[in-house]
XYZ file of C-alpha atoms in Angstrom:
391
model
C 4.450 18.309 -13.693
C 5.900 15.541 -11.590
C 4.836 11.932 -11.766
C 3.170 10.018 -8.932
C 4.769 6.714 -9.896
C 7.620 6.745 -7.415
C 5.544 7.721 -4.398
C 6.876 5.644 -1.498
C 3.622 5.220 0.415
C 1.149 2.394 -0.044
C -2.642 2.483 -0.349
C -4.423 -0.656 0.804
C -1.465 -2.770 -0.234
C -0.902 -0.833 -3.467
C 2.400 0.802 -4.097
C 2.500 4.148 -5.830
C 5.227 2.642 -7.982
C 4.303 1.312 -11.346
C 2.346 2.744 -13.964
C -0.420 5.138 -14.607
C 1.922 6.563 -17.198
C 2.014 3.192 -18.910
C -1.668 2.612 -18.320
C -2.598 5.887 -19.894
C -0.391 5.210 -22.879
C -1.980 1.799 -23.350
C -5.495 3.218 -22.968
C -4.633 6.037 -25.361
C -3.150 3.691 -27.962
C -6.239 1.461 -27.925
C -8.713 4.279 -28.147
C -10.234 5.301 -31.474
C -8.380 8.052 -33.243
C -5.231 7.511 -31.240
C -3.153 6.660 -34.297
C -3.706 9.960 -36.133
C -4.019 12.229 -33.131
C -2.164 11.725 -29.870
C -4.519 10.793 -27.059
C -4.879 13.368 -24.324
C -3.656 11.038 -21.597
C -0.632 10.070 -23.671
C 0.195 13.728 -24.182
C -0.156 14.399 -20.494
C 2.029 11.553 -19.366
C 4.687 12.053 -21.996
C 5.116 15.627 -20.788
C 5.211 14.286 -17.254
C 8.093 11.984 -18.116
C 10.001 14.745 -19.852
C 9.551 17.063 -16.869
C 11.044 14.741 -14.266
C 14.183 15.850 -12.468
C 17.048 13.397 -12.414
C 18.930 12.068 -9.420
C 18.874 13.766 -6.049
C 16.301 16.394 -7.009
C 13.751 13.740 -7.920
C 14.526 11.788 -4.763
C 14.035 14.872 -2.607
C 10.709 15.593 -4.282
C 9.539 12.006 -3.715
C 10.278 12.310 -0.019
C 7.862 15.220 0.257
C 4.880 13.242 -1.046
C 1.947 12.515 1.249
C -0.828 9.908 1.053
C -3.461 12.487 0.154
C -1.509 13.271 -3.000
C -2.717 9.950 -4.429
C -6.205 9.527 -5.847
C -8.716 6.686 -6.167
C -11.196 6.338 -9.030
C -14.515 4.494 -8.611
C -16.536 3.372 -11.650
C -20.329 2.894 -11.282
C -22.405 -0.029 -12.515
C -25.800 -0.795 -14.004
C -28.603 1.309 -12.584
C -26.692 4.596 -12.607
C -27.678 5.423 -16.215
C -30.046 8.266 -17.096
C -31.371 9.758 -20.308
C -29.238 12.783 -21.187
C -25.963 11.465 -19.811
C -22.837 12.508 -21.707
C -24.550 15.645 -22.965
C -21.844 18.205 -23.615
C -18.941 15.783 -23.209
C -18.318 15.457 -26.957
C -16.147 18.547 -26.668
C -13.490 16.562 -24.779
C -10.704 14.728 -26.624
C -11.560 11.138 -27.370
C -15.201 11.132 -26.269
C -16.742 11.578 -29.702
C -14.322 8.994 -31.107
C -15.267 6.551 -28.356
C -18.923 6.808 -29.318
C -18.132 6.426 -33.025
C -16.254 3.212 -32.295
C -19.002 2.092 -29.913
C -21.531 2.330 -32.736
C -19.369 0.018 -34.846
C -18.831 -2.485 -32.029
C -22.429 -2.520 -30.793
C -24.290 -2.115 -34.071
C -26.449 0.777 -32.866
C -26.085 4.483 -32.037
C -25.205 4.401 -28.342
C -24.721 8.161 -28.086
C -28.245 8.895 -29.355
C -29.667 6.328 -26.951
C -27.817 7.979 -24.047
C -28.809 11.494 -25.026
C -32.389 10.940 -26.166
C -33.539 7.560 -24.852
C -36.228 6.293 -24.710
C -35.675 5.419 -21.076
C -37.124 1.910 -21.252
C -34.673 1.060 -24.039
C -31.699 2.564 -22.188
C -32.637 0.680 -19.024
C -32.555 -2.704 -20.739
C -29.567 -4.718 -19.523
C -28.201 -5.228 -23.032
C -28.064 -1.449 -23.538
C -27.377 0.068 -20.137
C -24.203 -1.927 -19.436
C -22.382 -0.643 -22.548
C -23.878 2.802 -21.928
C -22.519 3.062 -18.382
C -19.152 1.628 -19.460
C -18.587 4.252 -22.164
C -20.095 7.103 -20.129
C -17.713 6.393 -17.256
C -14.664 6.566 -19.507
C -16.091 9.750 -21.028
C -16.202 11.172 -17.500
C -12.522 10.250 -17.112
C -11.759 12.298 -20.226
C -13.634 15.211 -18.694
C -11.686 14.842 -15.445
C -8.394 14.604 -17.298
C -9.173 17.735 -19.285
C -10.031 19.747 -16.185
C -7.715 18.255 -13.580
C -5.017 16.165 -15.263
C -3.098 15.856 -12.012
C -5.956 13.780 -10.545
C -5.593 11.212 -13.312
C -1.815 11.286 -13.153
C -1.781 10.636 -9.400
C -4.267 7.752 -9.434
C -3.013 4.766 -7.447
C -6.107 2.553 -7.262
C -9.409 1.916 -9.015
C -12.491 -0.198 -8.476
C -15.654 -0.690 -10.484
C -19.071 -1.881 -9.404
C -20.142 -4.918 -11.445
C -19.847 -3.850 -15.102
C -17.887 -0.831 -13.855
C -14.989 -3.199 -13.280
C -14.453 -3.371 -17.047
C -14.092 0.420 -17.230
C -11.667 0.362 -14.294
C -9.536 -2.233 -16.080
C -9.502 -0.188 -19.289
C -8.417 2.859 -17.318
C -5.668 0.791 -15.664
C -4.334 -0.430 -19.011
C -5.324 -4.075 -18.584
C -7.918 -4.067 -21.381
C -8.213 -2.155 -24.638
C -11.294 0.009 -25.056
C -12.762 -1.760 -28.092
C -12.065 -5.258 -26.785
C -13.553 -4.459 -23.378
C -16.641 -2.894 -24.955
C -17.196 -6.017 -27.043
C -16.870 -8.173 -23.906
C -19.396 -5.924 -22.146
C -21.750 -6.271 -25.134
C -21.604 -10.070 -24.981
C -21.953 -10.037 -21.179
C -24.971 -7.710 -21.276
C -26.791 -9.620 -24.007
C -26.179 -12.961 -22.293
C -27.373 -11.613 -18.934
C -30.474 -10.153 -20.602
C -31.248 -13.529 -22.145
C -30.690 -15.348 -18.835
C -32.987 -12.865 -17.089
C -35.809 -13.545 -19.512
C -35.602 -17.306 -18.910
C -36.765 -17.173 -15.268
C -39.047 -14.667 -13.452
C -36.482 -13.200 -11.084
C -35.269 -9.934 -9.638
C -33.347 -8.112 -6.929
C -34.490 -6.727 -3.580
C -32.651 -3.929 -1.791
C -32.725 -4.453 1.975
C -31.707 -2.281 4.905
C -31.769 -4.429 8.008
C -31.414 -4.060 11.717
C -28.357 -5.418 13.471
C -30.331 -8.532 14.385
C -31.076 -9.333 10.736
C -29.931 -12.777 9.591
C -29.904 -12.597 5.800
C -28.835 -16.200 5.221
C -31.676 -17.527 7.394
C -34.196 -15.271 5.653
C -33.038 -16.493 2.248
C -33.220 -20.106 3.413
C -36.838 -19.710 4.474
C -37.665 -17.898 1.248
C -36.267 -20.834 -0.727
C -38.355 -23.260 1.359
C -41.406 -21.153 0.545
C -40.611 -21.429 -3.166
C -40.270 -25.194 -2.854
C -43.725 -25.306 -1.262
C -45.012 -23.610 -4.411
C -43.487 -26.319 -6.584
C -40.419 -24.356 -7.740
C -37.493 -26.735 -8.162
C -34.033 -25.696 -6.975
C -35.089 -22.118 -6.139
C -32.606 -19.261 -5.858
C -32.593 -16.635 -3.117
C -29.270 -15.313 -1.894
C -27.339 -12.148 -1.052
C -25.994 -10.807 -4.340
C -24.539 -7.464 -3.266
C -22.876 -6.383 -0.026
C -23.241 -2.608 -0.047
C -22.453 -1.305 3.439
C -23.090 -2.405 7.028
C -26.733 -3.468 7.420
C -27.448 -3.062 3.702
C -27.653 -5.924 1.228
C -29.239 -6.751 -2.096
C -30.960 -10.124 -2.206
C -31.585 -11.735 -5.600
C -33.503 -14.751 -6.813
C -36.909 -15.987 -7.883
C -39.596 -13.310 -7.678
C -41.714 -15.491 -5.400
C -38.853 -15.591 -2.890
C -38.433 -11.822 -2.947
C -42.164 -11.271 -2.507
C -42.082 -13.629 0.499
C -39.273 -11.592 2.071
C -41.162 -8.341 1.577
C -44.296 -9.792 3.158
C -42.290 -11.068 6.153
C -39.863 -8.161 6.472
C -40.639 -7.523 10.141
C -39.996 -11.162 11.050
C -36.472 -10.978 9.602
C -35.681 -7.534 11.088
C -35.682 -5.770 7.711
C -36.289 -2.044 8.174
C -36.761 -1.266 4.483
C -37.146 -3.349 1.342
C -37.461 -2.234 -2.251
C -37.640 -4.210 -5.480
C -35.033 -2.854 -7.879
C -35.975 -1.977 -11.475
C -33.783 -4.680 -13.025
C -34.695 -7.585 -15.256
C -33.142 -10.483 -13.364
C -31.231 -11.973 -10.439
C -27.763 -10.711 -11.289
C -24.724 -12.153 -9.523
C -26.492 -15.434 -8.714
C -26.429 -18.856 -10.370
C -29.471 -17.843 -12.420
C -26.887 -16.025 -14.555
C -24.989 -19.249 -15.343
C -26.104 -19.181 -19.025
C -24.070 -15.962 -19.376
C -20.833 -17.509 -18.108
C -19.704 -19.398 -21.188
C -20.292 -16.591 -23.744
C -18.270 -14.158 -21.638
C -15.543 -16.716 -20.953
C -15.111 -17.369 -24.666
C -14.748 -13.674 -25.434
C -12.224 -13.082 -22.672
C -10.114 -15.974 -23.951
C -9.892 -14.289 -27.335
C -8.761 -10.814 -26.255
C -5.466 -9.544 -24.910
C -5.429 -8.926 -21.179
C -2.423 -7.416 -19.453
C -1.494 -6.889 -15.831
C -3.027 -3.610 -14.564
C -0.541 -0.802 -14.161
C -2.191 0.375 -10.974
C -4.221 -1.475 -8.347
C -7.663 -2.614 -9.489
C -9.839 -4.457 -6.994
C -12.102 -7.386 -7.859
C -15.773 -7.562 -6.881
C -15.434 -11.305 -6.306
C -13.029 -11.246 -3.358
C -12.372 -7.567 -2.638
C -8.677 -8.011 -3.432
C -6.492 -6.515 -6.124
C -5.953 -8.282 -9.433
C -2.530 -9.895 -9.692
C -2.122 -10.886 -13.367
C -3.969 -11.351 -16.661
C -5.194 -14.913 -15.993
C -6.537 -13.715 -12.653
C -8.555 -11.036 -14.435
C -9.902 -13.472 -17.024
C -11.002 -15.936 -14.339
C -12.619 -13.463 -11.935
C -14.471 -11.394 -14.547
C -16.279 -14.581 -15.524
C -16.837 -15.662 -11.927
C -18.217 -12.226 -11.075
C -21.342 -12.853 -13.191
C -22.549 -15.562 -10.779
C -20.903 -14.332 -7.562
C -22.019 -11.682 -5.072
C -20.497 -8.211 -5.403
C -18.388 -7.692 -2.277
C -18.410 -3.906 -2.492
C -18.340 -3.252 1.244
C -15.342 -5.556 1.575
C -13.684 -3.893 -1.426
C -14.021 -0.464 0.154
C -12.342 -1.767 3.305
C -9.469 -3.133 1.206
C -9.002 0.084 -0.764
C -9.001 2.398 2.251
C -7.226 0.217 4.807
C -4.393 2.187 6.401
C -2.496 2.789 9.580
C -4.210 4.959 12.162
C -3.483 8.623 11.603
C -2.719 8.199 7.891
C -4.597 10.622 5.659
C -7.131 9.386 3.144
C -6.687 10.011 -0.586
C -9.073 12.015 -2.707
C -11.681 9.735 -4.251
C -13.430 10.471 -7.541
C -16.525 8.642 -8.716
C -16.374 8.897 -12.505
C -19.581 8.307 -14.423
C -23.344 8.707 -14.140
C -24.925 8.868 -10.699
C -23.310 9.184 -7.284
C -24.449 5.944 -5.649
C -20.910 4.794 -4.919
C -20.285 7.999 -3.001
C -23.388 7.399 -0.901
C -22.204 3.865 -0.168
C -18.689 5.064 0.689
C -20.189 7.470 3.222
C -21.774 4.522 5.007
C -18.651 2.336 4.750
C -16.011 4.887 5.692
C -17.022 8.401 6.676
C -13.435 9.676 6.865
C -12.666 8.472 3.351
C -15.952 9.952 2.072
C -14.939 13.418 3.287
C -12.370 13.443 0.452
C -14.929 12.241 -2.118
C -15.883 14.090 -5.303
C -18.209 13.161 -8.146
C -17.322 13.637 -11.813
C -20.650 13.224 -13.593
C -21.080 12.029 -17.162
C -22.538 15.414 -17.967
C -21.114 18.838 -18.644
C -21.097 21.052 -15.558
C -21.736 24.750 -15.456
C -18.572 25.364 -13.464
C -15.301 23.400 -13.404
C -14.774 21.274 -10.320
C -12.324 22.544 -7.749
C -9.195 20.603 -6.905
């Protein structure tokens, strides 16, 4: 099986050159059980290296590659979890070992919580972030077992909020155990920050006339009239055109719901989350996460991984350390990230995109951001299917 690494085309500024082979080796070496039993990705990519043709034959094969031969992996975030996820995935190499190590890192049985709940416990920020992180990488194992060429040909990855940690593990920038510990600290700190102030998040679909900044400004003025000092109400997630998530004090969100027509909001819905994530109300979570990230090894990703903070690809390890911390108090620029990932010359084919993990929300968002790219989208759920997915 040939390697994708020398593909001459570029995806959103990402060269096919570089290293899913290296990334997979690094991921495999950091995964539990990798010392005694070769990791499945390492096996795959070692055989890929051995199978390469030298010289002119390899060059001729590279010339025949097309953009659609590359793949993109998207990793979901908090809110995609469900009781029963990862059922049946323990049969795949590495998944059971990942959950065994997760129990040691987290101090509780994550697999049982994912499989059996209860739902209110799984939905708590301190639990659901690690749960989605591990479940997404379990889905990668499933994908690699069924369609190893999809993993081998990956040229870019992006993760939504906590999903960014899973994307960076997949890309070889972070080790599994170290990243999981960072996610644990992040989730617990965000849970604690959420409990300090009555706050939340409001999903909004607006008309073209909607002015989100003006609406948030008036909502903050309303909070001030109630005696709330330095209130927070701001866009925290850019999902797709005309769709935003606004986060802040609950009184501000209630004001926006009551005055939705005035601000040209077609639909509003309070999200079932515990706090105003990706706003300055999460500032108490910054220092704990920063301290953890300083203590763990971070390497340059071996394929393109895009940051939620600016929608651009990570350049080096210090860049990752800085932006993962900044992400906690910054809006998620997912719409902008999708434009960066799928930017291409007119007439160029789109790659196959795989959402790996629980839920298919990122696919729904991609459909609204880029219909042509979505037509090549597939979902790899964190659940065993009845039938293998088709290539």
